[in-house]
Coordinates of N, CA, C and O in Angstrom, one line a residue:
M117 N 0.9 -1.2 -0.1 CA 0.1 0.0 0.1 C 0.8 1.3 0.0 O 1.9 1.2 0.7
T118 N 0.4 2.2 -0.8 CA 1.1 3.5 -0.8 C 0.6 4.4 0.1 O -0.7 4.3 0.5
N119 N 1.2 5.4 0.5 CA 0.4 6.5 1.3 C -0.6 7.3 0.5 O -1.6 7.6 1.3
S120 N -0.6 7.3 -0.7 CA -1.8 7.9 -1.4 C -3.1 7.1 -1.2 O -4.2 7.6 -1.2
S121 N -2.9 5.8 -1.1 CA -4.2 5.0 -0.8 C -4.8 5.1 0.5 O -5.9 4.8 0.8
V122 N -3.9 5.6 1.6 CA -4.4 5.6 2.9 C -5.1 7.1 3.1 O -5.9 7.2 3.9
K123 N -4.7 8.2 2.4 CA -5.3 9.2 2.6 C -6.9 9.4 2.5 O -7.5 10.0 3.3
P124 N -7.4 8.7 1.4 CA -8.8 8.9 1.6 C -9.6 8.4 2.6 O -10.5 8.8 3.2
Y125 N -9.0 7.2 3.1 CA -9.6 6.6 4.3 C -9.4 7.5 5.5 O -10.3 7.7 6.3
G126 N -8.4 8.2 5.7 CA -8.1 9.2 6.8 C -9.1 10.2 6.6 O -9.4 10.9 7.6
K127 N -9.3 10.9 5.3 CA -10.1 12.0 5.3 C -11.6 11.7 5.6 O -12.3 12.5 6.3
K128 N -12.1 10.3 5.4 CA -13.4 10.0 5.5 C -13.5 9.9 7.1 O -14.5 10.4 7.7
S129 N -12.4 9.4 7.8 CA -12.4 9.3 9.2 C -12.5 10.6 10.0 O -13.2 11.0 10.8
N130 N -11.8 11.7 9.5 CA -11.9 13.0 10.0 C -13.3 13.6 9.7 O -13.8 14.3 10.6
V131 N -13.9 13.3 8.6 CA -15.5 13.8 8.3 C -16.3 13.2 9.4 O -17.1 13.8 10.1
W132 N -16.2 12.0 9.8 CA -17.1 11.3 10.8 C -16.8 12.1 12.1 O -17.7 12.2 13.1
K133 N -15.6 12.2 12.4 CA -15.0 12.9 13.7 C -15.9 14.3 13.8 O -16.5 14.7 14.9
W134 N -15.9 15.0 12.6 CA -16.6 16.4 12.7 C -18.1 16.0 12.7 O -18.7 16.8 13.8
V135 N -18.7 15.1 12.2 CA -20.0 14.9 12.3 C -20.5 14.5 13.7 O -21.4 15.1 14.2
F136 N -19.7 13.6 14.2 CA -20.0 13.2 15.6 C -19.7 14.3 16.7 O -20.6 14.5 17.6
G137 N -18.8 15.1 16.3 CA -18.4 16.2 17.2 C -19.5 17.3 17.2 O -19.9 17.8 18.2
I138 N -20.1 17.6 15.9 CA -21.2 18.7 15.7 C -22.2 17.9 16.5 O -23.2 18.8 17.3
L139 N -22.6 16.9 16.2 CA -24.0 16.2 16.8 C -23.9 16.1 18.3 O -24.8 16.4 19.0
G140 N -22.6 15.9 18.9 CA -22.3 16.0 20.4 C -22.6 17.1 20.9 O -23.2 17.5 21.9
G141 N -22.0 18.3 20.2 CA -22.4 19.7 20.6 C -23.7 20.1 20.7 O -24.2 20.8 21.6
V142 N -24.6 19.7 19.4 CA -25.8 20.1 19.5 C -26.7 19.4 20.5 O -27.5 20.0 21.4
F143 N -26.3 18.1 20.9 CA -27.0 17.4 22.1 C -26.6 18.0 23.3 O -27.5 18.3 24.2
L144 N -25.5 18.5 23.6 CA -25.1 19.2 24.8 C -25.8 20.7 24.9 O -26.3 20.8 26.1
V145 N -25.9 21.4 23.9 CA -26.6 22.5 23.9 C -28.2 22.3 24.3 O -28.8 22.9 25.1
F146 N -28.7 21.4 23.6 CA -30.1 20.8 23.8 C -30.4 20.5 25.4 O -31.2 20.8 25.9
A147 N -29.3 19.8 25.8 CA -29.6 19.0 27.2 C -29.5 20.2 28.2 O -30.3 20.3 29.1
V148 N -28.6 21.3 28.0 CA -28.6 22.5 28.9 C -29.9 23.2 28.5 O -30.4 23.7 29.7
L149 N -30.4 23.5 27.5 CA -31.6 24.4 27.5 C -32.8 23.6 28.1 O -33.7 24.2 28.8
V150 N -32.8 22.4 28.0 CA -33.9 21.4 28.6 C -33.7 21.6 30.1 O -34.7 21.8 30.8
G151 N -32.6 21.4 30.7 CA -32.3 21.5 32.1 C -32.7 22.9 32.5 O -33.4 23.0 33.6
Y152 N -32.3 24.0 31.7 CA -32.8 25.2 32.3 C -34.1 25.4 32.3 O -34.7 26.1 33.4
M153 N -34.9 25.1 31.3 CA -36.4 25.2 31.3 C -36.9 24.4 32.4 O -38.0 25.0 33.0
I154 N -36.5 23.3 32.8 CA -37.0 22.4 33.9 C -36.8 23.3 35.2 O -37.7 23.4 35.9
W155 N -35.6 23.8 35.3 CA -35.3 24.5 36.5 C -36.2 25.8 36.6 O -36.8 26.2 37.7
R156 N -36.4 26.6 35.5 CA -37.2 27.7 35.5 C -38.6 27.4 35.8 O -39.1 28.1 36.6
M157 N -39.1 26.3 35.3 CA -40.6 26.0 35.5 C -40.9 25.5 37.0 O -42.1 25.6 37.4
N158 N -39.9 25.2 37.7 CA -40.0 24.9 39.1 C -39.5 25.8 40.1 O -39.5 25.7 41.3
Y159 N -39.0 26.8 39.8 CA -38.3 28.0 40.4 C -39.6 28.8 41.0 O -40.3 29.3 40.4
V160 N -39.4 28.8 42.4 CA -40.5 29.8 43.0 C -39.6 30.8 43.9 O -38.8 30.4 44.7
P161 N -39.7 32.0 43.6 CA -38.9 33.1 44.4 C -39.0 33.0 45.9 O -40.1 32.7 46.3
A162 N -38.0 33.1 46.5 CA -38.0 33.0 48.1 C -38.9 34.3 48.6 O -38.7 35.4 48.0
G163 N -39.5 34.2 49.8 CA -40.0 35.3 50.4 C -41.4 35.8 49.7 O -41.8 36.9 50.0
L164 N -42.1 35.1 48.9 CA -43.5 35.4 48.5 C -44.5 35.7 49.5 O -44.4 34.8 50.5
D165 N -45.3 36.6 49.3 CA -46.2 36.7 50.4 C -47.5 36.0 49.9 O -48.0 36.4 48.8
Y166 N -48.0 35.1 50.7 CA -49.1 34.3 50.4 C -50.4 34.6 51.1 O -51.4 33.9 51.1
S167 N -50.4 35.8 51.6 CA -51.6 36.3 52.5 C -52.6 36.5 51.6 O -52.6 36.7 50.4
T168 N -53.8 36.0 52.2 CA -55.1 36.3 51.5 C -55.7 37.6 51.5 O -56.8 37.9 51.0
T169 N -55.1 38.4 52.3 CA -55.5 39.9 52.3 C -54.3 40.8 52.0 O -53.2 40.5 52.6
Q170 N -54.6 41.7 51.1 CA -53.4 42.5 50.6 C -54.0 44.0 50.6 O -55.2 44.2 50.1
T171 N -53.2 44.9 50.6 CA -53.4 46.3 50.3 C -53.1 46.6 48.9 O -51.9 46.0 48.4
T172 N -53.9 47.3 48.3 CA -53.5 47.6 46.7 C -52.3 48.4 46.5 O -51.7 49.0 47.4
A173 N -51.8 48.4 45.5 CA -50.4 49.0 45.1 C -50.3 50.4 45.6 O -49.3 50.7 46.0
N174 N -51.5 51.1 45.4 CA -51.5 52.6 45.8 C -52.2 52.9 47.2 O -52.4 53.9 47.5
G175 N -52.5 51.8 47.8 CA -53.1 51.9 49.1 C -54.5 52.4 49.1 O -54.9 52.7 50.2
L176 N -55.2 52.3 48.2 CA -56.7 52.7 48.1 C -57.5 51.9 48.7 O -58.5 52.3 49.1
Y177 N -57.3 50.6 48.6 CA -58.2 49.6 49.1 C -57.6 48.4 49.8 O -56.2 48.2 49.6
R178 N -58.3 47.6 50.6 CA -57.8 46.5 51.3 C -58.6 45.4 50.6 O -59.8 45.4 50.8
V179 N -57.9 44.5 50.1 CA -58.8 43.4 49.4 C -58.3 42.0 49.9 O -57.3 41.7 50.3
S180 N -59.2 41.0 50.0 CA -59.1 39.8 50.6 C -59.9 38.8 49.8 O -61.0 39.1 49.1
Y181 N -59.6 37.6 49.7 CA -60.2 36.5 48.9 C -60.4 35.2 49.9 O -59.7 34.9 50.8
S182 N -61.5 34.6 49.6 CA -61.6 33.2 50.1 C -62.2 32.4 48.9 O -63.0 32.7 48.1
S183 N -61.7 31.0 48.9 CA -62.1 30.2 47.9 C -63.4 29.4 48.5 O -63.3 29.0 49.7
G184 N -64.2 29.2 47.5 CA -65.5 28.2 47.8 C -65.1 26.9 48.1 O -66.1 26.2 48.7
T185 N -63.8 26.4 48.1 CA -63.4 25.1 48.3 C -62.1 25.2 49.0 O -61.2 25.9 48.4
S186 N -61.8 24.4 50.0 CA -60.5 24.4 50.6 C -60.0 23.1 50.7 O -60.7 22.0 51.2
P187 N -58.8 22.7 50.5 CA -57.9 23.7 49.8 C -58.3 24.0 48.3 O -59.2 23.4 47.7
I188 N -57.7 25.0 47.7 CA -58.0 25.5 46.4 C -57.9 24.3 45.5 O -56.6 23.5 45.6
P189 N -58.8 23.9 44.8 CA -58.7 22.5 44.0 C -57.7 22.8 42.8 O -57.8 24.1 42.1
I190 N -57.2 21.8 42.1 CA -56.6 21.8 40.7 C -57.6 21.1 39.9 O -58.1 19.9 40.2
N191 N -57.6 21.7 38.6 CA -58.4 21.1 37.6 C -59.9 21.0 37.7 O -60.7 20.1 37.6
K192 N -60.5 22.0 38.7 CA -61.9 22.0 39.1 C -62.4 23.4 39.2 O -61.7 24.2 39.7
L193 N -63.4 23.7 38.5 CA -64.1 24.9 38.6 C -64.4 25.3 39.9 O -65.1 24.4 40.6
H194 N -64.2 26.4 40.5 CA -64.7 26.9 41.8 C -64.9 28.3 41.9 O -64.7 29.0 40.8
T195 N -65.5 28.9 42.9 CA -65.8 30.2 43.1 C -64.9 30.8 44.3 O -64.4 30.1 45.1
W196 N -64.8 32.1 44.1 CA -64.1 32.8 45.2 C -65.0 34.0 45.6 O -65.7 34.4 44.7
T197 N -64.8 34.3 47.0 CA -65.6 35.6 47.4 C -64.3 36.6 47.6 O -63.5 36.3 48.3
L198 N -64.5 37.8 46.9 CA -63.6 38.9 47.0 C -64.1 39.9 47.9 O -65.4 40.3 47.7
H199 N -63.4 40.3 48.9 CA -64.0 41.4 50.0 C -62.9 42.5 49.6 O -61.8 42.5 49.6
V200 N -63.7 43.7 49.3 CA -63.0 44.9 49.0 C -63.5 46.0 50.1 O -64.7 46.3 50.2
E201 N -62.5 46.5 50.7 CA -62.8 47.6 51.7 C -62.0 48.6 51.7 O -60.7 48.6 51.0
T202 N -62.1 50.0 52.1 CA -61.2 51.0 52.5 C -60.1 50.7 53.5 O -60.3 49.9 54.2
P203 N -59.0 51.5 53.3 CA -58.0 51.2 54.3 C -58.6 51.4 55.9 O -58.0 50.8 56.8
Q204 N -59.6 52.0 55.8 CA -60.2 52.3 57.3 C -61.3 51.3 57.6 O -62.0 51.3 58.6
G205 N -61.4 50.1 56.7 CA -62.4 49.1 57.0 C -64.0 49.3 56.4 O -64.6 48.4 56.7
Q206 N -64.0 50.3 55.7 CA -65.4 50.6 55.2 C -65.5 49.8 54.0 O -64.7 49.7 53.0
P207 N -66.7 48.9 53.8 CA -67.0 48.0 52.5 C -67.1 49.1 51.3 O -67.5 50.1 51.3
V208 N -66.4 48.6 50.2 CA -66.5 49.3 48.9 C -67.6 48.8 48.2 O -67.6 47.5 47.9
E209 N -68.7 49.6 47.9 CA -69.9 49.1 47.3 C -69.7 49.4 45.8 O -69.3 50.2 45.3
D210 N -70.3 48.5 45.0 CA -70.7 48.6 43.7 C -69.3 48.9 42.7 O -69.2 49.6 41.8
A211 N -68.3 48.1 43.1 CA -67.0 48.5 42.4 C -67.0 47.6 41.0 O -67.7 46.7 41.0
Q212 N -66.3 48.1 40.2 CA -66.0 47.5 39.0 C -64.6 46.7 39.0 O -63.7 47.3 39.5
I213 N -64.6 45.2 38.9 CA -63.4 44.6 39.1 C -63.0 43.7 37.8 O -63.9 42.7 37.4
A214 N -61.9 43.9 37.6 CA -61.5 43.1 36.4 C -60.2 42.1 37.1 O -59.6 42.5 38.1
L215 N -60.1 40.9 36.5 CA -59.2 40.0 37.1 C -58.6 39.1 36.0 O -59.0 38.8 34.8
D216 N -57.4 38.6 36.3 CA -56.4 37.7 35.6 C -55.5 37.1 36.3 O -55.1 37.3 37.5
G217 N -55.3 35.8 35.8 CA -54.4 35.0 36.9 C -53.3 34.4 35.7 O -53.5 34.1 34.5
D218 N -52.1 34.1 36.3 CA -51.1 33.3 35.4 C -50.1 32.6 36.2 O -49.9 32.8 37.4
M219 N -49.4 31.7 35.6 CA -48.3 31.1 36.2 C -46.9 31.8 35.6 O -46.5 31.3 34.6
P220 N -46.3 32.5 36.4 CA -45.1 33.1 35.9 C -43.9 32.2 35.5 O -43.4 32.8 34.5
Q221 N -43.9 31.1 36.1 CA -42.6 30.3 35.6 C -43.1 29.7 34.3 O -42.1 29.5 33.6
H222 N -44.3 29.5 34.1 CA -44.6 28.8 32.8 C -45.0 29.6 31.6 O -45.0 29.3 30.5
G223 N -45.3 30.7 32.0 CA -45.7 31.7 30.9 C -47.0 31.5 30.4 O -47.3 31.9 29.1
H224 N -47.9 31.1 31.1 CA -49.3 30.8 30.6 C -50.3 31.2 31.7 O -49.9 31.2 32.8
G225 N -51.4 31.7 31.4 CA -52.7 31.9 32.2 C -53.5 30.9 32.5 O -53.2 29.8 32.4
L226 N -54.6 31.4 33.1 CA -55.7 30.4 33.5 C -56.3 29.7 32.3 O -56.3 30.3 31.2
P227 N -56.9 28.5 32.5 CA -57.6 27.9 31.2 C -58.9 28.5 31.0 O -59.6 28.3 30.2
T228 N -59.4 29.4 32.1 CA -60.8 30.0 32.0 C -60.6 31.5 32.2 O -59.6 32.0 32.3
R229 N -61.7 32.1 31.9 CA -61.8 33.6 32.3 C -62.6 33.8 33.3 O -63.9 34.3 33.1
P230 N -62.3 33.7 34.5 CA -63.0 34.1 35.7 C -63.7 35.4 35.7 O -63.0 36.3 35.1
Q231 N -64.8 35.8 36.4 CA -65.4 37.1 36.4 C -66.2 37.3 37.7 O -66.6 36.3 38.2
V232 N -66.3 38.6 38.0 CA -67.0 38.8 39.1 C -68.4 38.8 38.5 O -68.8 39.7 37.5
T233 N -69.3 38.2 39.1 CA -70.7 37.8 38.5 C -71.9 38.4 39.4 O -72.9 38.7 38.9
L234 N -71.4 38.8 40.6 CA -72.6 39.3 41.7 C -71.9 40.1 42.7 O -70.9 39.7 43.3
Y235 N -72.4 41.2 43.0 CA -72.1 42.0 44.2 C -73.3 41.4 45.3 O -74.3 41.6 45.3
Q236 N -72.5 40.9 46.3 CA -73.3 40.3 47.4 C -73.6 41.3 48.6 O -74.2 40.8 49.5
G237 N -73.1 42.4 48.4 CA -73.2 43.4 49.6 C -72.1 43.4 50.6 O -71.4 42.4 50.5
G238 N -72.0 44.4 51.4 CA -71.0 44.5 52.3 C -69.5 44.4 51.8 O -68.7 44.0 52.6
G239 N -69.4 44.7 50.7 CA -68.0 44.8 50.1 C -67.6 43.4 49.7 O -66.4 43.3 49.2
N240 N -68.7 42.5 49.4 CA -68.3 41.1 48.9 C -68.9 41.2 47.5 O -69.8 41.3 47.1
Y241 N -67.9 40.3 46.8 CA -68.1 40.1 45.3 C -68.0 38.8 45.0 O -66.8 38.1 45.3
L242 N -68.7 38.0 44.2 CA -68.6 36.6 43.8 C -67.8 36.6 42.5 O -68.2 37.3 41.6
V243 N -66.9 35.7 42.7 CA -66.0 35.4 41.4 C -66.3 34.0 40.9 O -66.0 33.1 41.7
E244 N -66.7 33.8 39.7 CA -67.0 32.5 39.2 C -66.1 32.2 38.2 O -65.6 33.0 37.4
G245 N -65.9 30.8 37.9 CA -65.1 30.4 36.8 C -63.7 30.4 37.0 O -62.9 30.2 36.1
V246 N -63.3 30.3 38.4 CA -61.8 30.0 38.7 C -61.3 28.6 38.4 O -62.1 27.6 39.1
K247 N -60.4 28.5 37.7 CA -59.8 27.1 37.7 C -58.4 27.2 37.3 O -57.8 27.8 36.7
F248 N -57.5 26.4 38.2 CA -56.2 26.3 37.8 C -56.0 24.7 37.4 O -56.4 23.8 38.0
Q249 N -55.1 24.7 36.4 CA -54.9 23.4 35.6 C -53.8 22.6 36.2 O -53.7 21.5 35.8
M250 N -53.0 23.2 37.2 CA -51.8 22.4 37.6 C -51.3 23.1 38.8 O -51.7 24.2 39.3
G251 N -50.5 22.3 39.7 CA -50.0 22.9 41.0 C -48.9 23.8 40.6 O -48.2 23.6 39.4
G252 N -48.4 24.6 41.5 CA -47.3 25.4 41.4 C -47.5 26.8 41.8 O -48.6 27.0 42.4
W253 N -46.7 27.7 41.6 CA -46.9 29.2 41.8 C -47.8 30.0 40.8 O -47.5 29.8 39.6
W254 N -48.7 30.6 41.3 CA -49.8 31.2 40.4 C -50.0 32.7 41.1 O -49.6 32.7 42.2
V255 N -50.3 33.5 40.2 CA -50.5 34.8 40.8 C -52.1 35.3 40.2 O -52.3 34.9 39.1
M256 N -52.7 36.0 41.0 CA -54.2 36.5 40.7 C -54.1 38.0 40.8 O -53.6 38.5 41.9
D257 N -54.3 38.5 39.7 CA -54.4 40.2 39.7 C -55.7 40.7 39.6 O -56.4 40.2 38.6
F258 N -56.0 41.7 40.5 CA -57.3 42.2 40.5 C -57.1 43.7 40.2 O -56.2 44.4 40.9
T259 N -58.0 44.3 39.3 CA -58.1 45.8 39.3 C -59.4 46.3 39.7 O -60.4 45.7 39.2
V260 N -59.3 47.2 40.8 CA -60.7 47.5 41.4 C -60.7 49.1 41.0 O -60.0 49.7 41.3
S261 N -61.9 49.2 40.5 CA -62.4 50.7 40.3 C -63.7 51.1 41.1 O -64.7 50.4 41.0
A262 N -63.7 52.1 41.7 CA -64.9 52.6 42.4 C -64.7 53.9 42.8 O -63.6 54.5 43.2
G263 N -65.8 54.7 42.7 CA -65.8 56.0 42.9 C -64.9 56.9 42.2 O -64.1 58.0 42.9
G264 N -64.4 56.6 41.1 CA -63.6 57.3 40.2 C -62.0 56.9 40.6 O -61.2 57.7 39.9
K265 N -61.8 56.0 41.5 CA -60.4 55.6 41.9 C -60.1 54.2 41.5 O -60.9 53.2 41.6
T266 N -59.1 53.9 41.0 CA -58.7 52.6 40.3 C -57.1 52.3 41.0 O -56.4 53.0 41.0
D267 N -57.3 50.9 41.3 CA -55.9 50.5 42.0 C -55.9 49.1 41.6 O -56.8 48.3 41.3
T268 N -54.8 48.4 41.9 CA -54.3 46.8 41.6 C -54.0 46.2 42.9 O -53.3 46.9 43.5
V269 N -54.2 45.0 42.8 CA -53.7 44.1 43.8 C -53.2 42.6 43.3 O -53.8 42.3 42.3
R270 N -52.2 42.0 43.8 CA -51.6 40.9 43.3 C -51.7 39.9 44.5 O -51.2 40.1 45.6
F271 N -52.2 38.7 44.2 CA -52.2 37.5 45.4 C -51.3 36.4 44.8 O -51.5 36.1 43.6
N272 N -50.3 36.0 45.4 CA -49.6 34.9 45.1 C -50.2 33.6 45.8 O -50.6 33.6 47.0
L273 N -50.1 32.5 45.1 CA -50.7 31.1 45.5 C -49.8 30.2 45.3 O -49.0 30.2 44.1
L274 N -49.6 29.2 46.0 CA -48.8 28.0 45.8 C -49.6 26.8 45.9 O -49.9 26.5 47.1
L275 N -50.0 26.2 44.8 CA -51.2 25.3 44.9 C -50.2 23.8 44.8 O -49.4 23.8 44.2
K276 N -50.7 23.0 45.5 CA -50.2 21.5 45.4 C -51.2 20.6 45.1 O -52.5 20.6 45.1

């Protein structure tokens, strides 16, 4: 055998090294990205306030919620009662309330569009159509408007 007959085999061997090297690199990048996504989806910031009573962002209202079912269920429609009062404890009558919920780690919202359907008096509002499709960290945001004043409040929930 001459050296010239060995070179083509050596070149093919180098091509396979490159192919396997590139495929290995792609797999490594993919594995790192999947690991990061799994970590991010399970990360819950430390020190979250899970109180069921919160003061709105600008201090205009004090808002609390209670679920019609305890503990809060997963994959089941349920109702909430939202209580809205002034910082002095006076019930807020006939407020307009918008709400939304989402799961910050996953980047998706609720599978339903819950709404305030009934003012029950005494600052209590019935919220129907609440449903969480999985356990984990959720946030519920409410925008309260009454008497020409609007403010927002956020509740953190950790569902199991």
